[in-house]
PDB file of C-alpha atoms in Angstrom:
ATOM      1  CA  MET G 295     -13.605  -1.822 -17.939  1.00  0.00           C
ATOM      2  CA  ARG G 296     -11.550   1.355 -18.324  1.00  0.00           C
ATOM      3  CA  PHE G 297      -7.941   1.135 -17.213  1.00  0.00           C
ATOM      4  CA  ASP G 298      -8.266   4.024 -14.732  1.00  0.00           C
ATOM      5  CA  ALA G 299     -11.215   2.249 -13.081  1.00  0.00           C
ATOM      6  CA  ILE G 300      -9.191  -0.949 -12.738  1.00  0.00           C
ATOM      7  CA  ARG G 301      -6.323   1.010 -11.241  1.00  0.00           C
ATOM      8  CA  ARG G 302      -8.591   2.640  -8.650  1.00  0.00           C
ATOM      9  CA  ILE G 303     -10.143  -0.657  -7.595  1.00  0.00           C
ATOM     10  CA  PHE G 304      -6.943  -2.725  -7.682  1.00  0.00           C
ATOM     11  CA  PRO G 305      -3.976  -0.364  -7.263  1.00  0.00           C
ATOM     12  CA  HIS G 306      -0.576  -1.841  -8.064  1.00  0.00           C
ATOM     13  CA  ALA G 307       2.730  -0.012  -8.362  1.00  0.00           C
ATOM     14  CA  SER G 308       3.569  -1.548 -11.746  1.00  0.00           C
ATOM     15  CA  GLN G 309       0.306  -0.677 -13.508  1.00  0.00           C
ATOM     16  CA  ALA G 310       0.560   1.893 -16.296  1.00  0.00           C
ATOM     17  CA  GLU G 311      -1.094   3.026 -19.518  1.00  0.00           C
ATOM     18  CA  ILE G 312      -0.030   5.244 -22.427  1.00  0.00           C
ATOM     19  CA  CYS G 313      -1.855   6.404 -25.573  1.00  0.00           C
ATOM     20  CA  VAL G 314      -0.053   5.739 -28.861  1.00  0.00           C
ATOM     21  CA  ALA G 315      -1.141   6.332 -32.488  1.00  0.00           C
ATOM     22  CA  GLY G 316      -4.861   6.338 -31.681  1.00  0.00           C
ATOM     23  CA  GLY G 317      -4.547   3.266 -29.449  1.00  0.00           C
ATOM     24  CA  TYR G 318      -3.104   2.381 -26.060  1.00  0.00           C
ATOM     25  CA  ALA G 319      -0.582   0.200 -24.285  1.00  0.00           C
ATOM     26  CA  ARG G 320      -1.513  -1.236 -20.882  1.00  0.00           C
ATOM     27  CA  PHE G 321       0.640  -2.984 -18.304  1.00  0.00           C
ATOM     28  CA  PHE G 322      -0.809  -4.790 -15.281  1.00  0.00           C
ATOM     29  CA  GLY G 323       2.176  -6.789 -14.056  1.00  0.00           C
ATOM     30  CA  PRO G 324       4.995  -9.088 -15.231  1.00  0.00           C
ATOM     31  CA  ARG G 325       3.615 -11.851 -17.506  1.00  0.00           C
ATOM     32  CA  SER G 326       0.010 -10.767 -16.929  1.00  0.00           C
ATOM     33  CA  PRO G 327      -2.245 -11.919 -19.804  1.00  0.00           C
ATOM     34  CA  LEU G 328      -3.968  -8.528 -19.521  1.00  0.00           C
ATOM     35  CA  ASN G 329      -0.846  -6.707 -20.809  1.00  0.00           C
ATOM     36  CA  THR G 330      -1.433  -5.551 -24.369  1.00  0.00           C
ATOM     37  CA  ASP G 331      -1.355  -2.820 -26.952  1.00  0.00           C
ATOM     38  CA  GLY G 332      -4.578  -2.251 -28.857  1.00  0.00           C
ATOM     39  CA  TRP G 333      -6.131  -0.146 -31.627  1.00  0.00           C
ATOM     40  CA  MET G 334      -2.888   1.455 -32.801  1.00  0.00           C
ATOM     41  CA  GLY G 335      -3.381   2.657 -36.372  1.00  0.00           C
ATOM     42  CA  ALA G 336      -7.176   2.782 -36.146  1.00  0.00           C
ATOM     43  CA  GLU G 337      -7.142   6.505 -36.958  1.00  0.00           C
ATOM     44  CA  GLY G 338      -4.281   6.706 -39.474  1.00  0.00           C
ATOM     45  CA  PRO G 339      -0.653   5.823 -40.237  1.00  0.00           C
ATOM     46  CA  VAL G 340       1.686   4.523 -37.536  1.00  0.00           C
ATOM     47  CA  ALA G 341       5.211   5.942 -37.290  1.00  0.00           C
ATOM     48  CA  ALA G 342       8.381   4.107 -36.307  1.00  0.00           C
ATOM     49  CA  ASP G 343       8.530   6.296 -33.190  1.00  0.00           C
ATOM     50  CA  ASP G 344       5.055   5.092 -32.173  1.00  0.00           C
ATOM     51  CA  VAL G 345       6.176   1.460 -32.213  1.00  0.00           C
ATOM     52  CA  GLN G 346       9.357   2.342 -30.322  1.00  0.00           C
ATOM     53  CA  ARG G 347       7.295   4.049 -27.600  1.00  0.00           C
ATOM     54  CA  VAL G 348       5.360   0.807 -27.092  1.00  0.00           C
ATOM     55  CA  VAL G 349       8.572  -1.223 -26.999  1.00  0.00           C
ATOM     56  CA  ALA G 350      10.131   1.124 -24.419  1.00  0.00           C
ATOM     57  CA  PHE G 351       6.929   1.135 -22.337  1.00  0.00           C
ATOM     58  CA  PHE G 352       6.858  -2.647 -21.894  1.00  0.00           C
ATOM     59  CA  ARG G 353      10.619  -3.104 -21.734  1.00  0.00           C
ATOM     60  CA  GLU G 354      10.908  -0.658 -18.796  1.00  0.00           C
ATOM     61  CA  ARG G 355       8.465  -2.819 -16.866  1.00  0.00           C
ATOM     62  CA  GLY G 356       9.893  -6.214 -17.818  1.00  0.00           C
ATOM     63  CA  GLY G 357       6.721  -7.425 -19.479  1.00  0.00           C
ATOM     64  CA  PRO G 358       6.086  -9.165 -22.795  1.00  0.00           C
ATOM     65  CA  ILE G 359       6.058  -6.677 -25.684  1.00  0.00           C
ATOM     66  CA  ARG G 360       2.807  -7.239 -27.540  1.00  0.00           C
ATOM     67  CA  ALA G 361       0.751  -5.462 -30.191  1.00  0.00           C
ATOM     68  CA  ILE G 362      -2.500  -6.228 -32.002  1.00  0.00           C
ATOM     69  CA  SER G 363      -3.492  -5.486 -35.595  1.00  0.00           C
ATOM     70  CA  THR G 364      -6.911  -5.947 -37.204  1.00  0.00           C
ATOM     71  CA  VAL G 365      -8.594  -5.236 -40.521  1.00  0.00           C
ATOM     72  CA  SER G 366      -9.301  -1.723 -39.217  1.00  0.00           C
ATOM     73  CA  SER G 367      -5.607  -1.023 -38.537  1.00  0.00           C
ATOM     74  CA  HIS G 368      -3.719   1.156 -41.010  1.00  0.00           C
ATOM     75  CA  PRO G 369      -1.411  -1.038 -43.182  1.00  0.00           C
ATOM     76  CA  SER G 370       1.577   0.862 -41.828  1.00  0.00           C
ATOM     77  CA  LEU G 371       1.116  -0.802 -38.422  1.00  0.00           C
ATOM     78  CA  ALA G 372       2.008  -4.299 -39.687  1.00  0.00           C
ATOM     79  CA  GLU G 373       4.852  -2.851 -41.751  1.00  0.00           C
ATOM     80  CA  ARG G 374       6.337  -1.006 -38.761  1.00  0.00           C
ATOM     81  CA  LEU G 375       6.008  -4.014 -36.472  1.00  0.00           C
ATOM     82  CA  GLU G 376       7.775  -6.292 -38.959  1.00  0.00           C
ATOM     83  CA  VAL G 377      10.623  -3.832 -39.476  1.00  0.00           C
ATOM     84  CA  ARG G 378      11.063  -3.524 -35.690  1.00  0.00           C
ATOM     85  CA  GLY G 379      11.374  -7.311 -35.357  1.00  0.00           C
ATOM     86  CA  PHE G 380       7.932  -8.269 -34.082  1.00  0.00           C
ATOM     87  CA  ALA G 381       6.715 -11.729 -35.054  1.00  0.00           C
ATOM     88  CA  ARG G 382       3.167 -12.884 -35.628  1.00  0.00           C
ATOM     89  CA  VAL G 383       2.522 -15.306 -32.756  1.00  0.00           C
ATOM     90  CA  GLU G 384      -1.206 -15.883 -33.051  1.00  0.00           C
ATOM     91  CA  THR G 385      -4.135 -15.165 -35.352  1.00  0.00           C
ATOM     92  CA  GLN G 386      -7.468 -14.761 -33.632  1.00  0.00           C
ATOM     93  CA  ASN G 387     -10.950 -14.618 -35.122  1.00  0.00           C
ATOM     94  CA  VAL G 388     -13.810 -12.453 -33.900  1.00  0.00           C
ATOM     95  CA  LEU G 389     -17.058 -14.371 -34.340  1.00  0.00           C
ATOM     96  CA  ILE G 390     -20.607 -13.007 -34.354  1.00  0.00           C
ATOM     97  CA  GLY G 391     -23.907 -14.815 -33.849  1.00  0.00           C
ATOM     98  CA  ASP G 392     -27.628 -14.014 -34.009  1.00  0.00           C
ATOM     99  CA  LEU G 393     -29.096 -15.400 -30.783  1.00  0.00           C
ATOM    100  CA  ARG G 394     -32.471 -15.931 -32.442  1.00  0.00           C
ATOM    101  CA  GLU G 395     -30.849 -18.555 -34.671  1.00  0.00           C
ATOM    102  CA  MET G 396     -28.653 -20.251 -32.071  1.00  0.00           C
ATOM    103  CA  ARG G 397     -29.160 -23.224 -29.837  1.00  0.00           C
ATOM    104  CA  GLY G 398     -28.662 -22.858 -26.118  1.00  0.00           C
ATOM    105  CA  GLY G 399     -29.712 -24.354 -22.839  1.00  0.00           C
ATOM    106  CA  LEU G 400     -29.036 -23.956 -19.141  1.00  0.00           C
ATOM    107  CA  ASP G 401     -26.728 -26.590 -17.647  1.00  0.00           C
ATOM    108  CA  ALA G 402     -27.085 -27.630 -14.005  1.00  0.00           C
ATOM    109  CA  ARG G 403     -23.299 -28.035 -13.696  1.00  0.00           C
ATOM    110  CA  VAL G 404     -22.686 -24.340 -14.358  1.00  0.00           C
ATOM    111  CA  HIS G 405     -22.636 -21.958 -11.388  1.00  0.00           C
ATOM    112  CA  ARG G 406     -21.625 -18.383 -10.757  1.00  0.00           C
ATOM    113  CA  ALA G 407     -18.011 -18.275  -9.548  1.00  0.00           C
ATOM    114  CA  ALA G 408     -17.828 -18.366  -5.751  1.00  0.00           C
ATOM    115  CA  ASP G 409     -14.191 -17.259  -5.362  1.00  0.00           C
ATOM    116  CA  LEU G 410     -13.124 -14.706  -7.994  1.00  0.00           C
ATOM    117  CA  ARG G 411      -9.410 -15.041  -7.322  1.00  0.00           C
ATOM    118  CA  ALA G 412      -9.520 -18.827  -7.599  1.00  0.00           C
ATOM    119  CA  TRP G 413     -11.669 -18.465 -10.732  1.00  0.00           C
ATOM    120  CA  GLY G 414      -9.237 -16.024 -12.352  1.00  0.00           C
ATOM    121  CA  ARG G 415      -6.210 -18.076 -11.381  1.00  0.00           C
ATOM    122  CA  ALA G 416      -7.732 -21.264 -12.802  1.00  0.00           C
ATOM    123  CA  GLY G 417      -8.459 -19.538 -16.100  1.00  0.00           C
ATOM    124  CA  SER G 418      -4.993 -17.995 -16.243  1.00  0.00           C
ATOM    125  CA  GLU G 419      -3.236 -21.364 -15.878  1.00  0.00           C
ATOM    126  CA  VAL G 420      -3.935 -21.914 -19.571  1.00  0.00           C
ATOM    127  CA  TYR G 421      -1.759 -18.918 -20.493  1.00  0.00           C
ATOM    128  CA  ALA G 422       1.087 -19.942 -18.181  1.00  0.00           C
ATOM    129  CA  ASP G 423       1.889 -22.999 -20.328  1.00  0.00           C
ATOM    130  CA  GLY G 424       3.151 -24.968 -17.336  1.00  0.00           C
ATOM    131  CA  ASP G 425       5.180 -22.113 -15.804  1.00  0.00           C
ATOM    132  CA  ALA G 426       4.630 -20.840 -12.272  1.00  0.00           C
ATOM    133  CA  LEU G 427       2.043 -18.064 -12.165  1.00  0.00           C
ATOM    134  CA  PRO G 428       3.306 -14.643 -11.003  1.00  0.00           C
ATOM    135  CA  PRO G 429       1.705 -13.039  -7.909  1.00  0.00           C
ATOM    136  CA  ASP G 430       0.098 -10.362 -10.106  1.00  0.00           C
ATOM    137  CA  ILE G 431      -2.104 -13.000 -11.695  1.00  0.00           C
ATOM    138  CA  ASP G 432      -4.243 -13.150  -8.564  1.00  0.00           C
ATOM    139  CA  VAL G 433      -5.845  -9.850  -9.566  1.00  0.00           C
ATOM    140  CA  THR G 434      -7.048 -11.265 -12.908  1.00  0.00           C
ATOM    141  CA  GLY G 435     -10.301 -12.666 -11.582  1.00  0.00           C
ATOM    142  CA  ASP G 436     -11.062  -9.479  -9.694  1.00  0.00           C
ATOM    143  CA  VAL G 437     -10.387  -7.335 -12.764  1.00  0.00           C
ATOM    144  CA  VAL G 438     -12.357  -9.428 -15.256  1.00  0.00           C
ATOM    145  CA  ALA G 439     -15.363  -9.890 -12.983  1.00  0.00           C
ATOM    146  CA  SER G 440     -15.480  -6.386 -11.505  1.00  0.00           C
ATOM    147  CA  THR G 441     -17.424  -4.828 -14.372  1.00  0.00           C
ATOM    148  CA  PRO G 442     -21.125  -4.911 -13.354  1.00  0.00           C
ATOM    149  CA  SER G 443     -22.100  -6.320 -16.768  1.00  0.00           C
ATOM    150  CA  VAL G 444     -19.791  -9.368 -16.436  1.00  0.00           C
ATOM    151  CA  VAL G 445     -21.078 -12.691 -15.088  1.00  0.00           C
ATOM    152  CA  PRO G 446     -18.263 -15.101 -14.050  1.00  0.00           C
ATOM    153  CA  LEU G 447     -19.172 -18.780 -14.360  1.00  0.00           C
ATOM    154  CA  GLU G 448     -17.497 -22.070 -13.537  1.00  0.00           C
ATOM    155  CA  ILE G 449     -17.938 -25.822 -13.581  1.00  0.00           C
ATOM    156  CA  ARG G 450     -16.468 -27.826 -10.713  1.00  0.00           C
ATOM    157  CA  ILE G 451     -15.687 -31.531 -10.650  1.00  0.00           C
ATOM    158  CA  ASP G 452     -15.250 -33.130  -7.225  1.00  0.00           C
ATOM    159  CA  GLY G 453     -14.988 -29.666  -5.711  1.00  0.00           C
ATOM    160  CA  ARG G 454     -12.195 -28.518  -8.056  1.00  0.00           C
ATOM    161  CA  ILE G 455     -12.614 -25.796 -10.677  1.00  0.00           C
ATOM    162  CA  ALA G 456     -12.539 -27.641 -14.004  1.00  0.00           C
ATOM    163  CA  ALA G 457     -13.622 -24.937 -16.449  1.00  0.00           C
ATOM    164  CA  VAL G 458     -14.319 -21.203 -16.335  1.00  0.00           C
ATOM    165  CA  ALA G 459     -16.038 -18.666 -18.558  1.00  0.00           C
ATOM    166  CA  ALA G 460     -17.810 -15.320 -18.404  1.00  0.00           C
ATOM    167  CA  LEU G 461     -20.328 -13.296 -20.336  1.00  0.00           C
ATOM    168  CA  ASP G 462     -20.387  -9.539 -20.763  1.00  0.00           C
ATOM    169  CA  ILE G 463     -23.347  -7.464 -21.950  1.00  0.00           C
ATOM    170  CA  SER G 464     -23.037  -4.107 -23.709  1.00  0.00           C
ATOM    171  CA  GLY G 465     -26.253  -2.740 -25.192  1.00  0.00           C
ATOM    172  CA  ASP G 466     -27.830  -5.436 -27.351  1.00  0.00           C
ATOM    173  CA  MET G 467     -24.545  -7.330 -27.716  1.00  0.00           C
ATOM    174  CA  GLY G 468     -23.339 -10.111 -25.470  1.00  0.00           C
ATOM    175  CA  SER G 469     -19.714 -11.269 -25.376  1.00  0.00           C
ATOM    176  CA  LEU G 470     -18.447 -14.750 -24.514  1.00  0.00           C
ATOM    177  CA  ILE G 471     -15.139 -14.194 -22.711  1.00  0.00           C
ATOM    178  CA  PHE G 472     -12.522 -15.948 -20.542  1.00  0.00           C
ATOM    179  CA  GLY G 473     -13.498 -19.434 -21.633  1.00  0.00           C
ATOM    180  CA  ASN G 474     -10.837 -21.881 -20.428  1.00  0.00           C
ATOM    181  CA  THR G 475     -10.757 -25.524 -19.350  1.00  0.00           C
ATOM    182  CA  LEU G 476      -7.976 -26.839 -17.126  1.00  0.00           C
ATOM    183  CA  ALA G 477      -5.804 -29.477 -18.769  1.00  0.00           C
ATOM    184  CA  TRP G 478      -6.925 -32.321 -16.516  1.00  0.00           C
ATOM    185  CA  ALA G 479     -10.599 -31.714 -17.347  1.00  0.00           C
ATOM    186  CA  ARG G 480     -10.445 -31.394 -21.135  1.00  0.00           C
ATOM    187  CA  GLY G 481     -12.314 -33.674 -23.493  1.00  0.00           C
ATOM    188  CA  ARG G 482     -15.518 -33.637 -21.437  1.00  0.00           C
ATOM    189  CA  GLY G 483     -17.472 -31.015 -23.391  1.00  0.00           C
ATOM    190  CA  LEU G 484     -17.293 -28.455 -20.583  1.00  0.00           C
ATOM    191  CA  GLN G 485     -16.712 -25.430 -22.823  1.00  0.00           C
ATOM    192  CA  SER G 486     -19.609 -26.432 -25.067  1.00  0.00           C
ATOM    193  CA  ALA G 487     -21.781 -26.587 -21.951  1.00  0.00           C
ATOM    194  CA  LEU G 488     -20.593 -23.131 -20.881  1.00  0.00           C
ATOM    195  CA  ILE G 489     -21.274 -21.690 -24.339  1.00  0.00           C
ATOM    196  CA  HIS G 490     -24.820 -23.071 -24.462  1.00  0.00           C
ATOM    197  CA  HIS G 491     -25.465 -21.940 -20.887  1.00  0.00           C
ATOM    198  CA  ARG G 492     -24.356 -18.382 -21.696  1.00  0.00           C
ATOM    199  CA  ILE G 493     -26.448 -18.322 -24.865  1.00  0.00           C
ATOM    200  CA  ALA G 494     -29.493 -19.228 -22.744  1.00  0.00           C
ATOM    201  CA  LEU G 495     -28.675 -16.505 -20.198  1.00  0.00           C
ATOM    202  CA  LEU G 496     -28.286 -13.902 -22.947  1.00  0.00           C
ATOM    203  CA  ARG G 497     -31.616 -14.879 -24.487  1.00  0.00           C
ATOM    204  CA  GLU G 498     -33.302 -14.564 -21.091  1.00  0.00           C
ATOM    205  CA  ALA G 499     -31.811 -11.057 -20.836  1.00  0.00           C
ATOM    206  CA  GLY G 500     -33.321 -10.109 -24.212  1.00  0.00           C
ATOM    207  CA  ILE G 501     -29.969  -9.761 -25.973  1.00  0.00           C
ATOM    208  CA  ALA G 502     -30.051 -10.019 -29.781  1.00  0.00           C
ATOM    209  CA  ARG G 503     -26.451 -10.726 -30.775  1.00  0.00           C
ATOM    210  CA  VAL G 504     -23.385 -12.425 -29.338  1.00  0.00           C
ATOM    211  CA  ARG G 505     -19.679 -12.293 -30.146  1.00  0.00           C
ATOM    212  CA  ALA G 506     -16.590 -14.228 -29.150  1.00  0.00           C
ATOM    213  CA  MET G 507     -12.874 -14.147 -29.903  1.00  0.00           C
ATOM    214  CA  THR G 508     -10.898 -17.350 -30.411  1.00  0.00           C
ATOM    215  CA  SER G 509      -7.565 -18.548 -31.736  1.00  0.00           C
ATOM    216  CA  THR G 510      -7.869 -19.501 -35.390  1.00  0.00           C
ATOM    217  CA  GLY G 511      -8.421 -23.239 -35.824  1.00  0.00           C
ATOM    218  CA  SER G 512      -8.698 -23.866 -32.074  1.00  0.00           C
ATOM    219  CA  SER G 513     -11.146 -26.112 -30.260  1.00  0.00           C
ATOM    220  CA  SER G 514     -12.696 -22.931 -28.831  1.00  0.00           C
ATOM    221  CA  GLU G 515     -13.394 -21.712 -32.358  1.00  0.00           C
ATOM    222  CA  ARG G 516     -14.932 -25.056 -33.319  1.00  0.00           C
ATOM    223  CA  ASN G 517     -17.129 -25.021 -30.201  1.00  0.00           C
ATOM    224  CA  ALA G 518     -18.312 -21.488 -30.996  1.00  0.00           C
ATOM    225  CA  MET G 519     -19.060 -22.313 -34.625  1.00  0.00           C
ATOM    226  CA  ARG G 520     -20.978 -25.458 -33.657  1.00  0.00           C
ATOM    227  CA  ALA G 521     -23.125 -23.220 -31.444  1.00  0.00           C
ATOM    228  CA  GLY G 522     -23.910 -20.975 -34.418  1.00  0.00           C
ATOM    229  CA  LEU G 523     -21.317 -18.168 -34.333  1.00  0.00           C
ATOM    230  CA  ARG G 524     -19.557 -17.231 -37.588  1.00  0.00           C
ATOM    231  CA  VAL G 525     -16.223 -15.536 -38.283  1.00  0.00           C
ATOM    232  CA  ALA G 526     -16.605 -11.771 -38.844  1.00  0.00           C
ATOM    233  CA  PHE G 527     -12.967 -10.680 -39.030  1.00  0.00           C
ATOM    234  CA  ALA G 528      -9.473 -11.660 -37.899  1.00  0.00           C
ATOM    235  CA  ARG G 529      -6.877  -9.969 -35.733  1.00  0.00           C
ATOM    236  CA  THR G 530      -3.201 -10.735 -35.289  1.00  0.00           C
ATOM    237  CA  LEU G 531      -1.212 -10.831 -32.047  1.00  0.00           C
ATOM    238  CA  TRP G 532       2.418  -9.731 -32.467  1.00  0.00           C
ATOM    239  CA  GLU G 533       5.239 -10.128 -29.958  1.00  0.00           C
ATOM    240  CA  LEU G 534       8.822  -8.884 -29.709  1.00  0.00           C
ATOM    241  CA  PRO G 535      11.363 -10.834 -27.622  1.00  0.00           C
ATOM    242  CA  LEU G 536      12.571  -8.851 -24.601  1.00  0.00           C
ATOM    243  CA  GLU G 537      16.096  -8.909 -26.012  1.00  0.00           C
ATOM    244  CA  GLY G 538      14.899  -7.683 -29.430  1.00  0.00           C
TER     245      GLY G 538
END
């Protein structure tokens, strides 16, 4: 969903967006997992001033200072980020699959999310790493699930949300997004069930291809590859300490 559409639906005083070096930087709230910079350097070289604009943008708002580079980014982006003091904090893989060659099946445990805020909050707990979630996080479920093409799903155990996921459809491509299992419910194959369920839904919708993004070497990546997705390219998440 476009940032201006999100802002209209869920206005918040701290939300902001700027365009930098062919990409953008977006801020939704302190510690929000939606805060990011993306696609800088996709159209050409990145200058030191471009990186400093991103740093100033996030620093003014007290949020984590993040940037993303991919194989389509100009090499100058990684060079500028390293010089400025950014560190590589995570490598993520984008995986692609042909739905005609993949196994899938509907799972009776999977249901459409009944409470979007509870759904978004449950999924966001994974990113909090044990810390208290900020109030802004309550908008996450609304934002992710507000695009008409997104279907928010969940599995509950004894009435509690145990795992969440969503699928998004754009043209003939389906995306597996927001797949997270709460710590207390891991080891039960819930994400595998959600992947196979979404594959079945995409097939029913006549979609030909599916993609997902996972942390390199993660259980999410292994689940996706077991379902038939294959790595297409990698992207790197960079972060600068607030005091940097």
